[in-house]
Tab-separated table of C-alpha atoms and ligand atoms in Angstrom:
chain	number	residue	atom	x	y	z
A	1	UNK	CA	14.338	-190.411	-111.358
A	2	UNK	CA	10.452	-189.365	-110.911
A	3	UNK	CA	9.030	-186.771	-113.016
A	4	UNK	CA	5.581	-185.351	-112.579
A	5	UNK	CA	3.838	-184.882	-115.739
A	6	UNK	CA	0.620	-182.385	-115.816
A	7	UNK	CA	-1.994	-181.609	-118.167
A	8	UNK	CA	-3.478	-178.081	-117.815
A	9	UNK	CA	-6.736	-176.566	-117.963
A	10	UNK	CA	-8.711	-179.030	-115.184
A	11	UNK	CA	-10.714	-176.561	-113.037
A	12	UNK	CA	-9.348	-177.692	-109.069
A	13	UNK	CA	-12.905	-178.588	-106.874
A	14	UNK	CA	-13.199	-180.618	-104.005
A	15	UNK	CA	-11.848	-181.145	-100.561
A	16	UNK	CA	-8.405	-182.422	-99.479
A	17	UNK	CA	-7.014	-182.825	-96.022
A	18	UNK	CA	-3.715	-181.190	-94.764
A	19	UNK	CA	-0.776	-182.723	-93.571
A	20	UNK	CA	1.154	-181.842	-90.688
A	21	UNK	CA	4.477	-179.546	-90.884
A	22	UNK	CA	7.360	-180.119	-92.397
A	23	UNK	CA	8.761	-177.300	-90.526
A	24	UNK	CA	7.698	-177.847	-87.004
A	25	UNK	CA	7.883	-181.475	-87.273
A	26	UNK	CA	11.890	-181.572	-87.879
A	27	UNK	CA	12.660	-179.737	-84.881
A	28	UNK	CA	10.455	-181.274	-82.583
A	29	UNK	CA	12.217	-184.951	-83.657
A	30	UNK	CA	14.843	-183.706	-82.631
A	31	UNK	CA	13.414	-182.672	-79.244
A	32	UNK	CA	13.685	-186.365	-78.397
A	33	UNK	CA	17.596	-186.227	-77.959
A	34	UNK	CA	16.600	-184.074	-75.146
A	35	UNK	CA	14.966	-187.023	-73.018
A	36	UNK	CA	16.089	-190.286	-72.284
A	37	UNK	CA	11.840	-190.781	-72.112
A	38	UNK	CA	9.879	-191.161	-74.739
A	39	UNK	CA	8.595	-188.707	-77.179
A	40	UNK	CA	5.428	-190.033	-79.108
A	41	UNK	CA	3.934	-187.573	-82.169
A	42	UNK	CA	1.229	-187.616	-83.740
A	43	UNK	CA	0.535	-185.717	-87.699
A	44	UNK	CA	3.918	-186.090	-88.645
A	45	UNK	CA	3.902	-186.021	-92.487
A	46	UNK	CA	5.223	-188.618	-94.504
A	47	UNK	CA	7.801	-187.183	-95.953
A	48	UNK	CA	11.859	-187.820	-97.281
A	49	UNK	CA	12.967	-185.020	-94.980
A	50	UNK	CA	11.264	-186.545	-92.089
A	51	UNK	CA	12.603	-189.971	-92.969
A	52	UNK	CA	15.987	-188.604	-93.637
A	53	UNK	CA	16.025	-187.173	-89.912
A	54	UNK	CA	15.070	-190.538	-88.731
A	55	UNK	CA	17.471	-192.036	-89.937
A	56	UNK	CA	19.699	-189.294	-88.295
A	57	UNK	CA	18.590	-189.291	-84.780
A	58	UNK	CA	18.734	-193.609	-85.411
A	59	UNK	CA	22.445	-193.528	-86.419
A	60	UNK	CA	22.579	-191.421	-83.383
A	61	UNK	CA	21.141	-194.084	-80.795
A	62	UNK	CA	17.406	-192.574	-80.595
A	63	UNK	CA	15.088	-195.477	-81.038
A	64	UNK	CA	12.056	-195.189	-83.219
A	65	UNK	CA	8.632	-197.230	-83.649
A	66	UNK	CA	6.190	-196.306	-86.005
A	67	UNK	CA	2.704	-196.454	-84.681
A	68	UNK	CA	-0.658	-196.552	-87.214
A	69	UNK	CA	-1.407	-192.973	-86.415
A	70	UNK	CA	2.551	-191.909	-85.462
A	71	UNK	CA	5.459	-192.651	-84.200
A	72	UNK	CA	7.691	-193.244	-80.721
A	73	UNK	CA	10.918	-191.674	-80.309
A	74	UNK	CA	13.172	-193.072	-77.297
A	75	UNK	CA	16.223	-191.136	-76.823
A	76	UNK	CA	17.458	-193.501	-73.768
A	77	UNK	CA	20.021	-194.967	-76.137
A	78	UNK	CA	21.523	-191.976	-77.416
A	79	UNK	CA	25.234	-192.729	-77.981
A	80	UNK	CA	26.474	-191.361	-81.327
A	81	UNK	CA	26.473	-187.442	-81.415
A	82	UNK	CA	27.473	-187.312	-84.546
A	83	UNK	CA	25.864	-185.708	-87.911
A	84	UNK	CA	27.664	-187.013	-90.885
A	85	UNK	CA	28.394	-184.650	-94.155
A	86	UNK	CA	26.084	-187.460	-95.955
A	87	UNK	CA	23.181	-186.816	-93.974
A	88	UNK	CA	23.588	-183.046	-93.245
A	89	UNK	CA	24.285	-182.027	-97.768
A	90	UNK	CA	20.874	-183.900	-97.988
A	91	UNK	CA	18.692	-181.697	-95.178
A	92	UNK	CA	20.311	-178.512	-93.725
A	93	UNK	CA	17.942	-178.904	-90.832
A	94	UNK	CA	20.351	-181.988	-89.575
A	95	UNK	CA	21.420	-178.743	-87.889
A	96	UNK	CA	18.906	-178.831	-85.275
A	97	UNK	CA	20.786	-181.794	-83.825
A	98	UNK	CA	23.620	-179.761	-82.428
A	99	UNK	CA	21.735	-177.970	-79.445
A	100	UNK	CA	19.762	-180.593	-77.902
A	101	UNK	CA	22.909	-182.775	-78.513
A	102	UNK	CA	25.181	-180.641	-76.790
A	103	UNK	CA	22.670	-179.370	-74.096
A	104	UNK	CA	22.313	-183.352	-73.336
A	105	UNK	CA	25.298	-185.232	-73.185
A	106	UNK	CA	28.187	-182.547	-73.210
A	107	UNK	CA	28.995	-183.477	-77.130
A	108	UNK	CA	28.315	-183.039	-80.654
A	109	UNK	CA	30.138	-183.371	-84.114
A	110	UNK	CA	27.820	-182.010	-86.566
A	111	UNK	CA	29.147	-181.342	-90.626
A	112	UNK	CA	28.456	-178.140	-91.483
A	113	UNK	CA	26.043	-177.694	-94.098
A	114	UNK	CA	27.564	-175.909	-97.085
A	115	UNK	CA	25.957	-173.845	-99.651
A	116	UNK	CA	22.208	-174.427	-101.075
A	117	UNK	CA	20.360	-173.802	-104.002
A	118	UNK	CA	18.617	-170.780	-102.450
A	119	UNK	CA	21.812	-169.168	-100.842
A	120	UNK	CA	24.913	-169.587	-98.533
A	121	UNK	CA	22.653	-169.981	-95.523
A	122	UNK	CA	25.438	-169.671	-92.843
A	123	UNK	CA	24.641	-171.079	-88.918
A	124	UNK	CA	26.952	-168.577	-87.443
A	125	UNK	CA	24.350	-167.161	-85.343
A	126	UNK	CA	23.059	-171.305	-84.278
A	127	UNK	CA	27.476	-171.205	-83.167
A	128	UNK	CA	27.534	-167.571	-81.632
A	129	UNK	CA	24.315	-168.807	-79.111
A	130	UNK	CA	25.933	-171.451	-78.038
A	131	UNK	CA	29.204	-170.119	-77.373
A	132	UNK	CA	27.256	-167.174	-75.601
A	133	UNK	CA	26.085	-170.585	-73.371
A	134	UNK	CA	29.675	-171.893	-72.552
A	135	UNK	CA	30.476	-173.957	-75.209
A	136	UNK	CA	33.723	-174.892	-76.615
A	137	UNK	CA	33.125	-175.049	-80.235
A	138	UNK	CA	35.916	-175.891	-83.440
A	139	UNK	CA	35.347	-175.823	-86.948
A	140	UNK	CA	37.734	-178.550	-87.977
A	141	UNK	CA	37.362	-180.307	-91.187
A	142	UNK	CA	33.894	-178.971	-91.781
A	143	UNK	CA	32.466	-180.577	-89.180
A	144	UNK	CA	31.161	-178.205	-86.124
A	145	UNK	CA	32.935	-179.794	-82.733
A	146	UNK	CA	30.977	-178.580	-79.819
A	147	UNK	CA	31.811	-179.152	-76.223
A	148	UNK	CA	30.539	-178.213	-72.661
A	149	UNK	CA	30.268	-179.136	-69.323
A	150	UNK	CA	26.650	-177.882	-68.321
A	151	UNK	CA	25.339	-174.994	-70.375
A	152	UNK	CA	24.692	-171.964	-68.900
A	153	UNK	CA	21.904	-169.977	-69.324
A	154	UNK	CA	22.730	-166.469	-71.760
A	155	UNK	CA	21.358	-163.498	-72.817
A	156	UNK	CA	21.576	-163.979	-76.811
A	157	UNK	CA	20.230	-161.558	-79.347
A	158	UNK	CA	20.988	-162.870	-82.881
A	159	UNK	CA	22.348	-160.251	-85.380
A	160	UNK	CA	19.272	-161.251	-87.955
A	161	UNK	CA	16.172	-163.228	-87.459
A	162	UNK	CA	16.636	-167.309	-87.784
A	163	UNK	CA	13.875	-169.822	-87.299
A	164	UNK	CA	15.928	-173.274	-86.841
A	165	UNK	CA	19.068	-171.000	-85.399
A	166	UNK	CA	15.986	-169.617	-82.647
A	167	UNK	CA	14.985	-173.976	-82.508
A	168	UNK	CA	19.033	-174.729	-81.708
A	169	UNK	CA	18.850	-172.286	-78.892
A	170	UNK	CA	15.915	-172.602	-77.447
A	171	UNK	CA	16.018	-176.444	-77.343
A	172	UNK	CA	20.267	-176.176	-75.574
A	173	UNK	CA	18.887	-173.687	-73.403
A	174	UNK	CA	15.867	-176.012	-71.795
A	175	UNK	CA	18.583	-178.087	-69.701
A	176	UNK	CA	21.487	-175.306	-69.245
A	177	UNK	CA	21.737	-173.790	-65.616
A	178	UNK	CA	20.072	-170.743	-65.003
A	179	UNK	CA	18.161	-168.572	-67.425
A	180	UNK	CA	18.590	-167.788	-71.135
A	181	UNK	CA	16.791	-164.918	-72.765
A	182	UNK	CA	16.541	-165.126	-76.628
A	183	UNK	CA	16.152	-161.756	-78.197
A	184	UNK	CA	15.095	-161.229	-81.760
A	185	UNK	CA	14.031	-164.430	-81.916
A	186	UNK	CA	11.850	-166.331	-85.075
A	187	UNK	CA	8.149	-165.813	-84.190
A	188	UNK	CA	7.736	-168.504	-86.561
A	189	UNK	CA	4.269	-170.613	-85.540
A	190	UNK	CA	6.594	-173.835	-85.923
A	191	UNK	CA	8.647	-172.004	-83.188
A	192	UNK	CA	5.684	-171.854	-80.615
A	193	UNK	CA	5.112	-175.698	-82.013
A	194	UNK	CA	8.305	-176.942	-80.541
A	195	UNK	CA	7.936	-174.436	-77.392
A	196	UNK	CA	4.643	-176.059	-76.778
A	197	UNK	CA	5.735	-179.369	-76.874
A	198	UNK	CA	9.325	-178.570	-74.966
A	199	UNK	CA	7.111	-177.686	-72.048
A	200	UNK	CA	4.959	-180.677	-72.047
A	201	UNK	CA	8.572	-182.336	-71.630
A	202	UNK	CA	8.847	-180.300	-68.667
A	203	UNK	CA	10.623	-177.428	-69.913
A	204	UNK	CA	10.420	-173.771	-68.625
A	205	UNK	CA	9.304	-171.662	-71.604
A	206	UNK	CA	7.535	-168.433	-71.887
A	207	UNK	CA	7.324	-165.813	-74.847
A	208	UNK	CA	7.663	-168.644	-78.394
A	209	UNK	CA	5.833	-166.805	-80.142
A	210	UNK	CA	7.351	-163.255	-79.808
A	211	UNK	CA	10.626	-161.474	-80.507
A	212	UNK	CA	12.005	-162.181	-76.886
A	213	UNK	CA	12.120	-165.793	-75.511
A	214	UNK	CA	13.116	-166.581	-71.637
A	215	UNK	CA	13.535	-170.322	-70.602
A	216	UNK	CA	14.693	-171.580	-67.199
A	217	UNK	CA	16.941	-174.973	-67.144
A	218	UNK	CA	15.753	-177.920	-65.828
A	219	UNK	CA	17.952	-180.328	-64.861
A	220	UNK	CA	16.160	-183.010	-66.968
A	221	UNK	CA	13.027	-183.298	-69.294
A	222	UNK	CA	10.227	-185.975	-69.280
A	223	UNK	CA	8.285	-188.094	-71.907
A	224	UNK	CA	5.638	-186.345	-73.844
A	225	UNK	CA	2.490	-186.706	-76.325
A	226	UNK	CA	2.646	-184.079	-78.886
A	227	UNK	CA	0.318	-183.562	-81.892
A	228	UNK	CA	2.358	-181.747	-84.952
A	229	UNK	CA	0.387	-178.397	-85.943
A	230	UNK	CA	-0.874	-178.494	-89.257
A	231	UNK	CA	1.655	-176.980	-92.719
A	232	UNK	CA	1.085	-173.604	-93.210
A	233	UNK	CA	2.911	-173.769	-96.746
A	234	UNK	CA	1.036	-176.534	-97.523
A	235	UNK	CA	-1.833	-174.849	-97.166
A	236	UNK	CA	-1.028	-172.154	-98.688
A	237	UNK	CA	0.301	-173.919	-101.824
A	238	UNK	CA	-3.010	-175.543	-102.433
A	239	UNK	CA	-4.374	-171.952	-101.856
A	240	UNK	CA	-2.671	-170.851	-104.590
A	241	UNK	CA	-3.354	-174.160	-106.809
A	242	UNK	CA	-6.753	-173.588	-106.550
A	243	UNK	CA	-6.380	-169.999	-107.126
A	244	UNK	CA	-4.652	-170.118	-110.563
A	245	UNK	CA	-7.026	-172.637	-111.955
A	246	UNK	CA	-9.982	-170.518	-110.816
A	247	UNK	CA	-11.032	-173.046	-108.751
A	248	UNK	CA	-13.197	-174.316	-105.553
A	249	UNK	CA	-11.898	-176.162	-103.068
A	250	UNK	CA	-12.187	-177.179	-99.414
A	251	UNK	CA	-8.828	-177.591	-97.652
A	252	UNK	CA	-9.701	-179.694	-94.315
A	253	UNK	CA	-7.282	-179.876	-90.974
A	254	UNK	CA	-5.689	-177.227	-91.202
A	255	UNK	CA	-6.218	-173.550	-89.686
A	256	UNK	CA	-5.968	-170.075	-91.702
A	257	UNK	CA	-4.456	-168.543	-87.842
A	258	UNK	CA	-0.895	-168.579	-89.035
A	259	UNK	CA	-1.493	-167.554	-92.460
A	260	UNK	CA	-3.234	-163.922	-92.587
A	261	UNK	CA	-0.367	-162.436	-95.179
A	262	UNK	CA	-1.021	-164.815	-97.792
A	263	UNK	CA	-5.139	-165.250	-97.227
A	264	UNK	CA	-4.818	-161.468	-97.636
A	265	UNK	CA	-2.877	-161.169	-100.544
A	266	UNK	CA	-5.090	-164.163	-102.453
A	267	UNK	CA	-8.267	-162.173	-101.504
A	268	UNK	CA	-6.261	-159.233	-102.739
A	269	UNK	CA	-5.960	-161.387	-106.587
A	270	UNK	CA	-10.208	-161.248	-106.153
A	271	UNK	CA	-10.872	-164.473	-104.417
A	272	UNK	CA	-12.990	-165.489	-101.626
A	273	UNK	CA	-12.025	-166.922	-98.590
A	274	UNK	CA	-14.251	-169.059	-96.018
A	275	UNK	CA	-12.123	-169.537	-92.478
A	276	UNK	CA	-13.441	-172.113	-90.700
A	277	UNK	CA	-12.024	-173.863	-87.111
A	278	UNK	CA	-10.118	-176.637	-88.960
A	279	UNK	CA	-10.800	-175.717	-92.811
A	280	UNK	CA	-10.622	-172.997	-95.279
A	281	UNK	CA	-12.610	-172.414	-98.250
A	282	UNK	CA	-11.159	-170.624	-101.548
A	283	UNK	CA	-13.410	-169.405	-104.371
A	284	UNK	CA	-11.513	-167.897	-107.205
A	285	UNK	CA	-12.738	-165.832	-109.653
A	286	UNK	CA	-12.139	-166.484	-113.812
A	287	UNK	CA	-9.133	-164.701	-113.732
A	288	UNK	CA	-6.858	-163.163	-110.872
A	289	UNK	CA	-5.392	-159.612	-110.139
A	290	UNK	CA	-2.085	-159.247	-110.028
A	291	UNK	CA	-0.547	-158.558	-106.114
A	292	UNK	CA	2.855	-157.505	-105.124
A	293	UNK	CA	4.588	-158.533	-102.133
A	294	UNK	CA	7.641	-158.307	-100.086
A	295	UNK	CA	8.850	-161.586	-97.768
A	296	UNK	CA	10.350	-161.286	-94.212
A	297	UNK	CA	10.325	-162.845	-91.156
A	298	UNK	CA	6.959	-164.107	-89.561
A	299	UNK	CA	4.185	-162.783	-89.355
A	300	UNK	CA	4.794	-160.792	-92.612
A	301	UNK	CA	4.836	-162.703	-95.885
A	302	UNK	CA	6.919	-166.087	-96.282
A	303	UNK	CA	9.763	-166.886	-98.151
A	304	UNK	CA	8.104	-170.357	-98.330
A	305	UNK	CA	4.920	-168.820	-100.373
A	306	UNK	CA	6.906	-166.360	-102.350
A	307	UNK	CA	7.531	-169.057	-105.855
A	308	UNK	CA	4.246	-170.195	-105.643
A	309	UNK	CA	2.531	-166.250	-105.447
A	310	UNK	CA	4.946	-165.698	-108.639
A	311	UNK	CA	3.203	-168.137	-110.446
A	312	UNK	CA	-0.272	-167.365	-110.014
A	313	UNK	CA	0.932	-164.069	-110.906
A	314	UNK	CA	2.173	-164.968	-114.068
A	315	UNK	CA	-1.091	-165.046	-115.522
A	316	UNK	CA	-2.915	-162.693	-112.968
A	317	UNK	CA	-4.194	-159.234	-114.904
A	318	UNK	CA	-1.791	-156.816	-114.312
A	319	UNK	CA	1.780	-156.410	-113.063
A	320	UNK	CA	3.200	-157.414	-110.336
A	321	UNK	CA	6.328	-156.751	-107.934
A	322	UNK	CA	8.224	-159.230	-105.705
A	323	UNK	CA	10.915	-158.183	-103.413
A	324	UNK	CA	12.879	-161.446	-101.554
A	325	UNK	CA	14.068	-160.424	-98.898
A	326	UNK	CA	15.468	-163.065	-96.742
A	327	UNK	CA	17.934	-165.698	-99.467
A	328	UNK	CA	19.594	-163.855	-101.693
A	329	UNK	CA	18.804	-166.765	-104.366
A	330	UNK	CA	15.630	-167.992	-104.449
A	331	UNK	CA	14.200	-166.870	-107.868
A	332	UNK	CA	15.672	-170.064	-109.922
A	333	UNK	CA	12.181	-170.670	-110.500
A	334	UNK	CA	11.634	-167.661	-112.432
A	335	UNK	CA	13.433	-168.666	-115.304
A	336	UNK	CA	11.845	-172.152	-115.419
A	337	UNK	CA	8.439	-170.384	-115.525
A	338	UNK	CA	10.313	-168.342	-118.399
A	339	UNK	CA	10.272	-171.612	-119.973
A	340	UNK	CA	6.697	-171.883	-119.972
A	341	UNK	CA	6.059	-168.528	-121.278
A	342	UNK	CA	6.090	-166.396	-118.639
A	343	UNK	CA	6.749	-162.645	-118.709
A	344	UNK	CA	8.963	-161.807	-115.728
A	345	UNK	CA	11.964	-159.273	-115.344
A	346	UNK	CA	14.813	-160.034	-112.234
A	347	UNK	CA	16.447	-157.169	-111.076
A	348	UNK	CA	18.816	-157.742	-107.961
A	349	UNK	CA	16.232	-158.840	-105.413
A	350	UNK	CA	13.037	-157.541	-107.121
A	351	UNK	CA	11.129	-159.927	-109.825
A	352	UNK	CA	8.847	-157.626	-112.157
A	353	UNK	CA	5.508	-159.722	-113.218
A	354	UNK	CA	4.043	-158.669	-115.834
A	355	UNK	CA	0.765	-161.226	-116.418
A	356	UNK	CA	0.063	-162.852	-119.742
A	357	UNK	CA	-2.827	-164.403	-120.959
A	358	UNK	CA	-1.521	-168.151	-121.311
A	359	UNK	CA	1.475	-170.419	-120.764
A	360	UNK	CA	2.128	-173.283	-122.843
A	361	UNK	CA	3.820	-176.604	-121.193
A	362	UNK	CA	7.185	-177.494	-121.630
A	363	UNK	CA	9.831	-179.375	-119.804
A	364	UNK	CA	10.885	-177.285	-116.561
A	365	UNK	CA	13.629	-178.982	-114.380
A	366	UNK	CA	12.736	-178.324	-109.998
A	367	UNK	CA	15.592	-176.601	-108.564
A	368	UNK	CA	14.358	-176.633	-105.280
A	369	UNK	CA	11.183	-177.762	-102.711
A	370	UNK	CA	9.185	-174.570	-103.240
A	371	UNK	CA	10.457	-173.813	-106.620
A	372	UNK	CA	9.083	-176.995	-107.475
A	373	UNK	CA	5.632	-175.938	-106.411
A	374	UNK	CA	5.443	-173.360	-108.599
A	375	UNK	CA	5.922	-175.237	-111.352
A	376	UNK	CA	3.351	-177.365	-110.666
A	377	UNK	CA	1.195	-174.310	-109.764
A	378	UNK	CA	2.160	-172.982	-113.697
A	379	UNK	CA	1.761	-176.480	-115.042
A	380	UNK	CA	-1.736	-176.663	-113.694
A	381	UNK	CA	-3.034	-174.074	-116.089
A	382	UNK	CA	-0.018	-173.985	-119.267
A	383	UNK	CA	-2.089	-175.656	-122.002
A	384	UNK	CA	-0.808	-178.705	-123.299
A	385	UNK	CA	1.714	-181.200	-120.874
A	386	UNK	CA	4.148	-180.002	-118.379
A	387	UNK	CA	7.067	-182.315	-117.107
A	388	UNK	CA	8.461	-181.331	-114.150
A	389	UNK	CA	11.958	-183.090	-113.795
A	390	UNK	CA	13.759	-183.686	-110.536
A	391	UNK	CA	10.917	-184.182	-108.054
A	392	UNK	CA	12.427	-185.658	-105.729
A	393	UNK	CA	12.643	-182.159	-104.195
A	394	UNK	CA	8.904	-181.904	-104.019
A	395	UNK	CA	9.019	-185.167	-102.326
A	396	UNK	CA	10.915	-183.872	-99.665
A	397	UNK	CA	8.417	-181.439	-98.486
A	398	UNK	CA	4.902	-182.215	-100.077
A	399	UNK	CA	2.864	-185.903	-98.845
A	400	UNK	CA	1.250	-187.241	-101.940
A	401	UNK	CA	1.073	-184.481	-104.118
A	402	UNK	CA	-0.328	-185.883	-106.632
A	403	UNK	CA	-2.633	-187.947	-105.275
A	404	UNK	CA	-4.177	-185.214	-103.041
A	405	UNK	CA	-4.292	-182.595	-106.889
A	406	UNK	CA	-5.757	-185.402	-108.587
A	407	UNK	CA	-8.419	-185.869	-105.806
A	408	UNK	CA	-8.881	-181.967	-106.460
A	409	UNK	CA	-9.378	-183.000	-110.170
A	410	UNK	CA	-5.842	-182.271	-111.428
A	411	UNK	CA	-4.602	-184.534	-114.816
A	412	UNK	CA	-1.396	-184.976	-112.982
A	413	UNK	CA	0.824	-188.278	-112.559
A	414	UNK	CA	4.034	-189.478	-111.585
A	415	UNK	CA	5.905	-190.830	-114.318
A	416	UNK	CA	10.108	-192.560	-114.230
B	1	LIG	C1	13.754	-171.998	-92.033
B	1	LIG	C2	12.823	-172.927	-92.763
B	1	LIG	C3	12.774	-172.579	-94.240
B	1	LIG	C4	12.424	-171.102	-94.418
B	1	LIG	C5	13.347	-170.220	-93.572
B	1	LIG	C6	12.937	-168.754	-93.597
B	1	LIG	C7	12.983	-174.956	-91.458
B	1	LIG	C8	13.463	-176.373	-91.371
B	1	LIG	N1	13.295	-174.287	-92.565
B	1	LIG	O1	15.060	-172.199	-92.574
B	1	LIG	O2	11.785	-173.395	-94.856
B	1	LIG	O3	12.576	-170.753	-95.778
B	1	LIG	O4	13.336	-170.644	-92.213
B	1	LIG	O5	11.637	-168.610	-93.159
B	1	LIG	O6	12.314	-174.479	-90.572
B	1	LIG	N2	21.273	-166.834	-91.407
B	1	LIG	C9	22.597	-166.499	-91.156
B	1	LIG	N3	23.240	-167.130	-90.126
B	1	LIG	C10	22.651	-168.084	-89.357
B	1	LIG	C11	21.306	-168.413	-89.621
B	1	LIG	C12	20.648	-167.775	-90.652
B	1	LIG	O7	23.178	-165.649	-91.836
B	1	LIG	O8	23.304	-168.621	-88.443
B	1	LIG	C13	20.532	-166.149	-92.505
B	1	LIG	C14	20.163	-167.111	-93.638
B	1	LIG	O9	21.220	-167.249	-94.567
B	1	LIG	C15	18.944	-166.424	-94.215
B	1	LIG	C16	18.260	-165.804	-92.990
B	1	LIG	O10	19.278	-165.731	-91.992
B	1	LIG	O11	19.326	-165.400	-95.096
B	1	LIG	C17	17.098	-166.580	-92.453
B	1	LIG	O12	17.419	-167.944	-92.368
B	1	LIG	P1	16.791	-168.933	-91.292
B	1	LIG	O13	15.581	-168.352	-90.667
B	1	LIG	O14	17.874	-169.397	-90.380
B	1	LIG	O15	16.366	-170.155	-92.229
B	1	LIG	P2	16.319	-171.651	-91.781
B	1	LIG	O16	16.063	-171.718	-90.320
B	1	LIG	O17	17.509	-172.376	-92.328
């Protein structure tokens, strides 16, 4: 199994280039069950998750050619709606499968996903929608049976904010009959992604974006040419590498639109930010200033950025407070940073911060894909080596990581 071994203390400098997202890129694969055209994308990130869902739709009947700068989806094949338990315990999002699926050919068999590292992460609001839609759906040994004749168009308001359960919808609701009107719906940017690139298909889409979504059904959608929008978390996780290392660094296409909370909160720690069309610049200062946050839905701070905003705090001056708000389990991390010599205090939901004035490397174990980056964050400036164990989580959601740090100067390397 790869480890990633780090050697603290480089100062990061330099300019590195932004793949596309994760995020926006999984759902809009999966657009491609909608059409029996083809679906060619462009910045799709390399990326296990993205090759795991490849591998998904293909199982499923959905050809797909890689192209130098992309790759061609053709969903005129599509004759397997089914998402094993293998594929689904791997990536939860497999569960973007079921609307398009259903919305399409009147069928899908889709494992439900289970528990995660980060919480229990139900999809009983993804299995409300579409029941609100006309579906027949049975939970029978754990898989999620869904049936329908045509889909009809719904008014669905979700009891909490979901951002894939929002995807499921909206995607089923682009070829039901009639209208459907999503209400507290994800104003995730990935959202308005896939909206944007549902309506080049020919879909009838207005308000991605907001809390209240209305599409019309079409009867069928078309082939498109869609460019995936640049990672946010990305971004911001290289924001935040620089950051802790007081460093200077250039991150190319990419856009600092969807990420006001966390450019905030890192000018907030003292540095200073340069937004440019397709680049942002970070300057950091010697030694950051502890901020607190709270994480909800967009556009207030993400979950996503919330490990990686403990560890710069960890040796920021001053305390800090983090409230998680949306899993009710995502501060594994902390006691891997713990590990490293970190000062920081769980209570319930809240993580108390208090800044010290080094780590020290050790052997920290990833527990999962943001977790990870926040120990690679830590490791950047914990004197001495850092082995990070179990990357294969970082691999899942970060392209070359340690290529692009070491461009930025890191000592970092992959090691078996
Ligand atoms: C997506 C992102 C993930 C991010 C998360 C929150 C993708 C592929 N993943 O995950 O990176 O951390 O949004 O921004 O886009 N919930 C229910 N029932 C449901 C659906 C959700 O109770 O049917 C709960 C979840 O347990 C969680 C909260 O709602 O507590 C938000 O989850 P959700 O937005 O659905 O997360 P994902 O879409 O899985």
């Amino acid at each position: 199994m790869d480890k990633l071994l780090l050697q603290g203390g480089a100062r990061l400098s330099g300019e590195v280039a932004i793949s596309g997202a994760k995020n926006a890129a999984l759902p809009i694969l999966c657009a491609s069950l909608l059409s029996a055209e083809p679906l060619r994308l462009t910045n799709v990130p390399h990326l296990n998750d993205i090759s795991t869902m490849l591998r998904l739709l293909g199982e499923m009947g959905v050809g797909v050619t890689l192209e130098a700068d992309g790759l061609i989806l053709d969903g005129s094949g599509l004759n397997n709606p089914v998402a094993s338990y293998e594929r689904v315990k791997t990536m939860r999002a497999s569960i973007l499968v079921l609307g398009p699926l259903l919305a399409r050919g009147g069928e899908a068999r889709v494992s439900l996903p289970g528990g995660c590292a980060i919480g229990a992460r139900p999809v009983d609001q993804h299995i409300k929608g579409l029941q609100a839609m006309g579906a027949d759906i049975k939970v029978e040994q754990g898989y999620v049976h869904a049936t329908a004749r045509r889909l009809k168009g719904a008014r669905i308001c979700t009891d909490m904010v979901t951002v894939t359960g929002t995807e499921n919808l909206m995607m089923a609701a682009c070829l039901a009959e009639g209208e459907t009107i999503i209400e507290n719906a994800a104003r995730e940017p990935e959202v308005v992604d896939l909206a944007n690139c549902l309506i080049s298909m020919g879909a009838r889409i207005s308000g991605a974006g907001t809390a209240i979504i209305r599409i019309q059904g079409v009867a069928k959608l078309h082939g498109a040419t869609h460019a995936i929008m640049p990672d946010r978390i990305e971004t911001g996780t290289y924001l935040c590498a620089a950051a802790i290392t007081g460093g200077d660094v250039r991150l190319l296409k990419t856009s600092a639109a969807y990420l006001d909370t966390v450019v905030d909160k890192l000018m907030d720690a003292g540095c200073d930010i340069t937004v440019e069309r397709e680049a942002i610049r970070l300057k950091a200062p010697r030694r950051l200033q502890a901020v607190s946050l709270r994480t909800a839905p967009y556009p207030a701070f993400p979950t996503d950025m919330q490990a990686q905003f403990m560890a710069i705090n960890c040796v920021a001056d001053g305390v800090a407070t983090i409230r998680e708000t949306i899993f009710e389990n995502r501060f594994m991390h902390a006691n891997e940073l713990m590990r490293l010599g970190a000062n920081i205090q769980i209570e319930g939901n809240n993580a108390i911060v208090r800044g010290v004035d080094r780590l020290e490397g050790a052997t920290v174990m990833a527990t999962d894909l943001r977790a990870s980056a926040s120990l690679v964050i830590a490791g950047l400036v914990a004197e001495g080596e850092t082995l990070i164990d179990r990357i294969y989580h970082l691999d899942r959601g970060y392209e070359r990581i340690e290529e692009k740090l070491a461009r930025l100067g890191a000592q970092v390397r992959r090691v078996n």
